[in-house]
Amino acid sequence: MAELLLYTSLFLIWFMLFYHMFLMQGGYLHFLKHPETKRKWDLEPGELPTFSILIPAHNEEVVIEKTLQAMTELDYPKEKLEVILINDNSSDATGKIGEEFAREFPFIKVLHTKPPHAGKGKSGALNQGFKVSSGEIIAVYDADNLPEPEAAYNLALGLNKDEKAGAVVGKFRVLNARKNILTRMINVETLTFQWLAQAGRWFWFKMCTIPGTNFAIRRSILEELGGWDEKALSEDTELSFRVYNLGYYIRFFPEAVTWEQEPENLKVWWKQRTRWARGNEYVIAKYLIGFFKLKNKKIGLDLAYFLFTYLLFFGGILISHAIFVTNIFVDLNLTIGTVSYVLLITGFLLFVTEVLLALSMEKGQLTMKNAAVVVLMYFTYSQLWVILVMYATFLEAKRMIFRQEVKWYKTQRFQQNKPEENITGPVLVPDPPSSEPDTKPRPVLVTRKKKMKERKIK
Amino acid sequence: MSFGKKLRRNIGSFFLGYILIISLIMELPEASAIEHTDSNASVLVVYSSEKNEIDFEQRVLDMALGHFSEDIAYINTSELSEKDLAGVTHLFYYGLMEEKIPEKAAEIITLFDGPTVAIGKNVENLGKKFDFIEMGEEETITEINILNETNKKRIIEPNTILGIDINKEAEVLVEGKGKTGTYPFITQLHDSYYIASDKLIPPYSVYFSQILNQVFNAETSKETPAYLRLEDVHPLADAEGLMEIAEYLKEKNIPYMIAAIPVYTHPETGREYHFHDAPEVLKALQYMQENGGSVILHGYTHQFREDETGEGFEFWDVEHDMPVYHGPDEEPRDKKESDFEKEADYLAYQEENIQYETEYVRNRLTRGVQELTNYGLYPLAFEAPHYTMSQNGYKVVSEHFSTYVGQLQLSDEDWETMESTPYAGKPSILHGMTLLPETIGYVQPDDSNAVEKMMEKAEEHQITEGGMIGGFYHPYLGIDGLKEVVQEMENIPNIDWIDLKELGTEVNVENVSIKGKNGSIQVEVDQIGLMTTSKDFPVYHIKQLIEKVTWGIAGIGGSAVIMFIGYTIFQRPRRRFLTGRVK
């Protein structure tokens, strides 16, 4: 019996690891390929569409000023740009700060929502914002995001040049990666997620998941879909599924970069990630039940992926952990032998090499320090995920059984150490090496800016 | 056209005929050193005994006769009638206890026209044929010798023989020597032979068997058949040690036997270990089977109740010294006839017991063969754990195996009454099975002269020309002891290592049929039948597959690791190259 469970868990885990291997391979190939795509498209970007950016904000006074500042620095024709701050029932200065910007910059608008149409979470706020927006393209940024100046242009470019893309997803980077060990790990995690899961799936299947920020979607699609699902805790995953279902794909375009804050303590991380996990489980349940009604069966791939990740993969890990621990105390008469150790080590090496490969794709990320973080992550951060998914599954199961109302948890933001220096946003060094002054501009960004100007002149 | 066709057809039939002839030649009984059974000999043994049924001593005789005849019948002196002699070619009288031989019986014996052998007591009443013998006092001898043959003299422990005086015409074939003189042990006059002892066990057995060649007019073999058996190989055996032995015997090109026990029962935990729990041991056994070794089934668990495998008895309840007529946790079913008022009730009780035992033995044999077969190990013979089994037990074995290896328990009353015999043969008590007797014992772990003792016995058994030299070795003792035994055995003149795969041995249980022939093993398995017999059988194969798949997974995972490391390392020069290009 123990043997059967062990092999079942091994196969579940390795099925997943093989899929990850495959995705990582795709991610790497996309990494090699995408600069060329970008280069070609830049030669003929086409007529830029009108572009509405929605920023849902609920009590975001700590970060919103910098975010709006970054919006003002976007390299996008201002007459075609619209930034809508949805001040969703905030009780702090979020609205006030927004109004100040709106007065100065005509393309920034503030939408104040009040109950009963407010405080219903991100989906509700986005739907409100969408109603008042006018752009052909709707982009979403979280209230803590600092998009690079070229981000909006790149998102628009993706949709302009690729008719079949219903949405374009950019890349996000971690603003506070060097803050502490947790943010370092999150940084590693986000990079791996984007190059493995996003880029990999895009390369092989022309699919990727809308991450909730730094993405743009065609207005026509949103209208057809009737906006965001207000019941979904992870409205982004849910929206992705519906976009696929219309027959569009979602393009991963890593040229569009935004910088965002990540939780700086475990408590915030735990709450945020629980929400994501529960949200994804909600989506699995919703689409699994209605799978045969779906038009685009390719969603099955992603659905299966989520199903595997959240239930089977974690189930497999739990069983194998349980067997491992039990076997220390009780002889389970396992005959598996050498191969189990080989698998254990191979699994670990696979994790490390995949993550290091992902890190190597971002300049300056493949460092000894980060390598040590990766090894440490395997034993800490990754294991924490296991517990988290268990917890989320428990909550989600409870909710479904007792038909509880979902409650949105808004991720707590953190005041960055030197806000006055960072306020100018990502044109300055967003991820400053501690030894260097924060104000030193990044050569890469400068080059980009120059290139951008040249393009405009043309 | 038609000519061509015809020619082809002719060639075809020519080939067909050719193949037929070839296969006929192949079908001929193989000339083997161990088989000397004269299928025409028909033996009748007339015996005297307390009980009106054959027992230990008759069975010892039976084992000896089995080399010369497949047709051996037994009759009590009091029941002998003329018609019992119909078709009989060789007549034996075995006088175990003193009795007054009925005149009619003596008359029948006298009238029998063929070789007649009298053993032990009562010879003075056997009639004219044995007139040449006159009984005297019992004597003690310490030396024994075959006259007219060289190198057959042996010093023995003091043993008694029946003192006799013989007629001058009679010839002494074997002579004993004591302190007070020489005494005839085996004598002959014309077709009548007399053996002056009612014991046919060692040291007399080898002389008796040798003289039987004369009685049956059999040609003896120049070769000395021999075998070596690796004993008690169970799932917890030392795989490395086994492999070492396998390599050694392979290099020596010596065929051998492996007495395999499919299940090891741990005496403390009660946990059962099968060969699938010990893949390394299994691999070693498979290797052995492919390189000279022949697997023989040595019980299924080699234990009963909570005994340890290899230590316990499987087909004998040794605690109550009785056959297994009951489950391990049940009250022993050991009632005597006197416990019953009516004989019919006792017979019914005994019938039930026999039936229980029959099922018990059959199930274990069947399961044992099936389980080994499922692992790709094909047993070609059987050896009872500690040789112990009731006579009914051997009968059940004979329904599934054509060959038995080892000693035989010769009484249903007491497990210790076991014996061997010098020659291979087909004794009637084995119901058609060929017995490959074990004659030289084994290397006892704590005896520094163990090998010497074995070789003494080997020498003794060469008194019987073409007699079997069979011994065994426990692999856990290490390879050095084995090497010693092998080297010593190789010194035996004209040694001929017997190979079960050459003997035409057969094993048949439900869904499995195995033949050892022409040096290879032929197996017929009803796979569906076998797989549906027990879930353990398919599970083993599924596990094998899973293990292979698991290694495959590890392989693919490992390649990906190498690939990703390659990409990562390549990243830096690539970036440098690209930056260079931008400049």
PDB file of C-alpha atoms in Angstrom, chain B residues 147-278:
ATOM      1  CA  LEU B 147      36.230 -60.606  -3.093  1.00  0.00           C
ATOM      2  CA  ASN B 148      37.257 -60.771  -6.741  1.00  0.00           C
ATOM      3  CA  GLU B 149      37.230 -56.974  -6.939  1.00  0.00           C
ATOM      4  CA  THR B 150      40.036 -54.575  -6.230  1.00  0.00           C
ATOM      5  CA  ASN B 151      39.952 -51.625  -3.892  1.00  0.00           C
ATOM      6  CA  LYS B 152      36.678 -52.561  -2.279  1.00  0.00           C
ATOM      7  CA  LYS B 153      38.019 -53.224   1.206  1.00  0.00           C
ATOM      8  CA  ARG B 154      36.896 -50.895   3.953  1.00  0.00           C
ATOM      9  CA  ILE B 155      37.452 -50.570   7.664  1.00  0.00           C
ATOM     10  CA  ILE B 156      34.107 -49.993   9.327  1.00  0.00           C
ATOM     11  CA  GLU B 157      32.748 -49.267  12.752  1.00  0.00           C
ATOM     12  CA  PRO B 158      31.993 -52.557  14.532  1.00  0.00           C
ATOM     13  CA  ASN B 159      28.761 -53.902  13.072  1.00  0.00           C
ATOM     14  CA  THR B 160      26.928 -57.160  13.529  1.00  0.00           C
ATOM     15  CA  ILE B 161      26.205 -59.699  10.864  1.00  0.00           C
ATOM     16  CA  LEU B 162      24.387 -62.990  10.998  1.00  0.00           C
ATOM     17  CA  GLY B 163      26.895 -65.780  11.306  1.00  0.00           C
ATOM     18  CA  ILE B 164      26.430 -68.569   8.777  1.00  0.00           C
ATOM     19  CA  ASP B 165      28.012 -71.701   7.492  1.00  0.00           C
ATOM     20  CA  ILE B 166      27.907 -72.265   3.788  1.00  0.00           C
ATOM     21  CA  ASN B 167      28.042 -75.167   1.455  1.00  0.00           C
ATOM     22  CA  LYS B 168      31.307 -75.612  -0.373  1.00  0.00           C
ATOM     23  CA  GLU B 169      29.633 -75.063  -3.704  1.00  0.00           C
ATOM     24  CA  ALA B 170      28.489 -71.622  -2.701  1.00  0.00           C
ATOM     25  CA  GLU B 171      30.597 -68.595  -3.438  1.00  0.00           C
ATOM     26  CA  VAL B 172      31.310 -65.757  -1.036  1.00  0.00           C
ATOM     27  CA  LEU B 173      30.904 -62.434  -2.815  1.00  0.00           C
ATOM     28  CA  VAL B 174      31.350 -60.093   0.119  1.00  0.00           C
ATOM     29  CA  GLU B 175      33.210 -60.972   3.235  1.00  0.00           C
ATOM     30  CA  GLY B 176      33.327 -59.441   6.686  1.00  0.00           C
ATOM     31  CA  LYS B 177      36.263 -59.654   9.032  1.00  0.00           C
ATOM     32  CA  GLY B 178      36.137 -59.542  12.790  1.00  0.00           C
ATOM     33  CA  LYS B 179      38.519 -60.274  15.637  1.00  0.00           C
ATOM     34  CA  THR B 180      37.758 -63.948  15.512  1.00  0.00           C
ATOM     35  CA  GLY B 181      37.908 -64.516  11.783  1.00  0.00           C
ATOM     36  CA  THR B 182      36.231 -63.874   8.454  1.00  0.00           C
ATOM     37  CA  TYR B 183      32.537 -64.302   7.825  1.00  0.00           C
ATOM     38  CA  PRO B 184      30.542 -64.498   4.616  1.00  0.00           C
ATOM     39  CA  PHE B 185      28.370 -61.417   4.220  1.00  0.00           C
ATOM     40  CA  ILE B 186      26.926 -61.921   0.770  1.00  0.00           C
ATOM     41  CA  THR B 187      26.993 -65.410  -0.708  1.00  0.00           C
ATOM     42  CA  GLN B 188      25.752 -66.885  -3.932  1.00  0.00           C
ATOM     43  CA  LEU B 189      24.845 -70.306  -5.213  1.00  0.00           C
ATOM     44  CA  HIS B 190      23.583 -70.353  -8.788  1.00  0.00           C
ATOM     45  CA  ASP B 191      20.696 -67.898  -8.894  1.00  0.00           C
ATOM     46  CA  SER B 192      20.311 -67.653  -5.143  1.00  0.00           C
ATOM     47  CA  TYR B 193      21.881 -64.871  -3.125  1.00  0.00           C
ATOM     48  CA  TYR B 194      21.951 -64.470   0.592  1.00  0.00           C
ATOM     49  CA  ILE B 195      22.685 -61.306   2.569  1.00  0.00           C
ATOM     50  CA  ALA B 196      23.700 -62.050   6.104  1.00  0.00           C
ATOM     51  CA  SER B 197      22.156 -58.940   7.690  1.00  0.00           C
ATOM     52  CA  ASP B 198      18.656 -57.613   8.035  1.00  0.00           C
ATOM     53  CA  LYS B 199      20.057 -54.059   7.924  1.00  0.00           C
ATOM     54  CA  LEU B 200      20.639 -52.574   4.489  1.00  0.00           C
ATOM     55  CA  ILE B 201      21.813 -49.192   5.696  1.00  0.00           C
ATOM     56  CA  PRO B 202      25.423 -48.008   5.672  1.00  0.00           C
ATOM     57  CA  PRO B 203      28.004 -49.408   5.850  1.00  0.00           C
ATOM     58  CA  TYR B 204      26.273 -52.374   4.178  1.00  0.00           C
ATOM     59  CA  SER B 205      24.193 -50.437   1.658  1.00  0.00           C
ATOM     60  CA  VAL B 206      27.035 -49.738  -0.791  1.00  0.00           C
ATOM     61  CA  TYR B 207      28.052 -53.428  -0.850  1.00  0.00           C
ATOM     62  CA  PHE B 208      24.472 -54.559  -1.223  1.00  0.00           C
ATOM     63  CA  SER B 209      23.842 -52.186  -4.113  1.00  0.00           C
ATOM     64  CA  GLN B 210      27.060 -53.223  -5.815  1.00  0.00           C
ATOM     65  CA  ILE B 211      26.066 -56.917  -5.643  1.00  0.00           C
ATOM     66  CA  LEU B 212      22.606 -56.037  -6.974  1.00  0.00           C
ATOM     67  CA  ASN B 213      24.366 -55.269 -10.268  1.00  0.00           C
ATOM     68  CA  GLN B 214      25.228 -58.939 -10.395  1.00  0.00           C
ATOM     69  CA  VAL B 215      21.728 -59.990  -9.360  1.00  0.00           C
ATOM     70  CA  PHE B 216      20.169 -57.886 -12.095  1.00  0.00           C
ATOM     71  CA  ASN B 217      22.965 -58.609 -14.502  1.00  0.00           C
ATOM     72  CA  ALA B 218      23.420 -54.884 -14.978  1.00  0.00           C
ATOM     73  CA  GLU B 219      26.394 -53.269 -16.584  1.00  0.00           C
ATOM     74  CA  THR B 220      27.945 -50.718 -14.282  1.00  0.00           C
ATOM     75  CA  SER B 221      28.993 -47.293 -15.373  1.00  0.00           C
ATOM     76  CA  LYS B 222      32.608 -46.183 -15.376  1.00  0.00           C
ATOM     77  CA  GLU B 223      31.503 -42.680 -14.615  1.00  0.00           C
ATOM     78  CA  THR B 224      30.803 -41.453 -11.120  1.00  0.00           C
ATOM     79  CA  PRO B 225      27.757 -39.211 -11.229  1.00  0.00           C
ATOM     80  CA  ALA B 226      27.970 -36.337  -8.787  1.00  0.00           C
ATOM     81  CA  TYR B 227      26.110 -33.241  -7.822  1.00  0.00           C
ATOM     82  CA  LEU B 228      26.543 -30.257  -5.615  1.00  0.00           C
ATOM     83  CA  ARG B 229      23.562 -28.400  -4.245  1.00  0.00           C
ATOM     84  CA  LEU B 230      23.549 -24.909  -2.798  1.00  0.00           C
ATOM     85  CA  GLU B 231      21.195 -25.279   0.121  1.00  0.00           C
ATOM     86  CA  ASP B 232      18.512 -23.045   1.629  1.00  0.00           C
ATOM     87  CA  VAL B 233      18.738 -20.094  -0.728  1.00  0.00           C
ATOM     88  CA  HIS B 234      15.937 -17.803   0.366  1.00  0.00           C
ATOM     89  CA  PRO B 235      15.155 -14.119  -0.222  1.00  0.00           C
ATOM     90  CA  LEU B 236      17.344 -12.949   2.639  1.00  0.00           C
ATOM     91  CA  ALA B 237      20.387 -14.802   1.333  1.00  0.00           C
ATOM     92  CA  ASP B 238      23.525 -12.813   0.645  1.00  0.00           C
ATOM     93  CA  ALA B 239      23.316 -11.798  -2.987  1.00  0.00           C
ATOM     94  CA  GLU B 240      26.976 -10.913  -3.308  1.00  0.00           C
ATOM     95  CA  GLY B 241      28.049 -14.240  -1.892  1.00  0.00           C
ATOM     96  CA  LEU B 242      25.756 -16.015  -4.316  1.00  0.00           C
ATOM     97  CA  MET B 243      27.153 -14.104  -7.251  1.00  0.00           C
ATOM     98  CA  GLU B 244      30.672 -14.949  -6.203  1.00  0.00           C
ATOM     99  CA  ILE B 245      29.766 -18.638  -6.073  1.00  0.00           C
ATOM    100  CA  ALA B 246      27.941 -18.393  -9.387  1.00  0.00           C
ATOM    101  CA  GLU B 247      30.980 -16.880 -11.071  1.00  0.00           C
ATOM    102  CA  TYR B 248      33.250 -19.507  -9.595  1.00  0.00           C
ATOM    103  CA  LEU B 249      31.140 -22.474 -10.670  1.00  0.00           C
ATOM    104  CA  LYS B 250      30.609 -20.910 -14.071  1.00  0.00           C
ATOM    105  CA  GLU B 251      34.323 -20.564 -14.522  1.00  0.00           C
ATOM    106  CA  LYS B 252      34.751 -24.180 -13.386  1.00  0.00           C
ATOM    107  CA  ASN B 253      32.038 -25.178 -15.831  1.00  0.00           C
ATOM    108  CA  ILE B 254      30.336 -27.269 -13.170  1.00  0.00           C
ATOM    109  CA  PRO B 255      26.584 -27.717 -13.342  1.00  0.00           C
ATOM    110  CA  TYR B 256      24.951 -27.509  -9.933  1.00  0.00           C
ATOM    111  CA  MET B 257      21.651 -27.207  -8.115  1.00  0.00           C
ATOM    112  CA  ILE B 258      20.204 -24.428  -6.023  1.00  0.00           C
ATOM    113  CA  ALA B 259      17.684 -25.421  -3.383  1.00  0.00           C
ATOM    114  CA  ALA B 260      15.522 -22.322  -3.402  1.00  0.00           C
ATOM    115  CA  ILE B 261      12.932 -21.371  -0.803  1.00  0.00           C
ATOM    116  CA  PRO B 262      10.554 -18.765  -2.235  1.00  0.00           C
ATOM    117  CA  VAL B 263       9.512 -17.234   1.095  1.00  0.00           C
ATOM    118  CA  TYR B 264      11.592 -16.308   4.084  1.00  0.00           C
ATOM    119  CA  THR B 265       9.565 -15.978   7.284  1.00  0.00           C
ATOM    120  CA  HIS B 266      11.197 -13.859   9.921  1.00  0.00           C
ATOM    121  CA  PRO B 267      11.003 -15.694  13.256  1.00  0.00           C
ATOM    122  CA  GLU B 268      10.486 -12.546  15.332  1.00  0.00           C
ATOM    123  CA  THR B 269       8.376 -10.267  13.225  1.00  0.00           C
ATOM    124  CA  GLY B 270       6.628 -12.983  11.281  1.00  0.00           C
ATOM    125  CA  ARG B 271       7.160 -10.885   8.185  1.00  0.00           C
ATOM    126  CA  GLU B 272       7.398 -12.764   4.923  1.00  0.00           C
ATOM    127  CA  TYR B 273      10.043 -11.843   2.399  1.00  0.00           C
ATOM    128  CA  HIS B 274       9.641 -12.938  -1.188  1.00  0.00           C
ATOM    129  CA  PHE B 275      12.238 -12.804  -3.936  1.00  0.00           C
ATOM    130  CA  HIS B 276      10.673  -9.628  -5.263  1.00  0.00           C
ATOM    131  CA  ASP B 277      11.667  -8.044  -1.955  1.00  0.00           C
ATOM    132  CA  ALA B 278      15.253  -9.007  -2.703  1.00  0.00           C
TER     133      ALA B 278
END
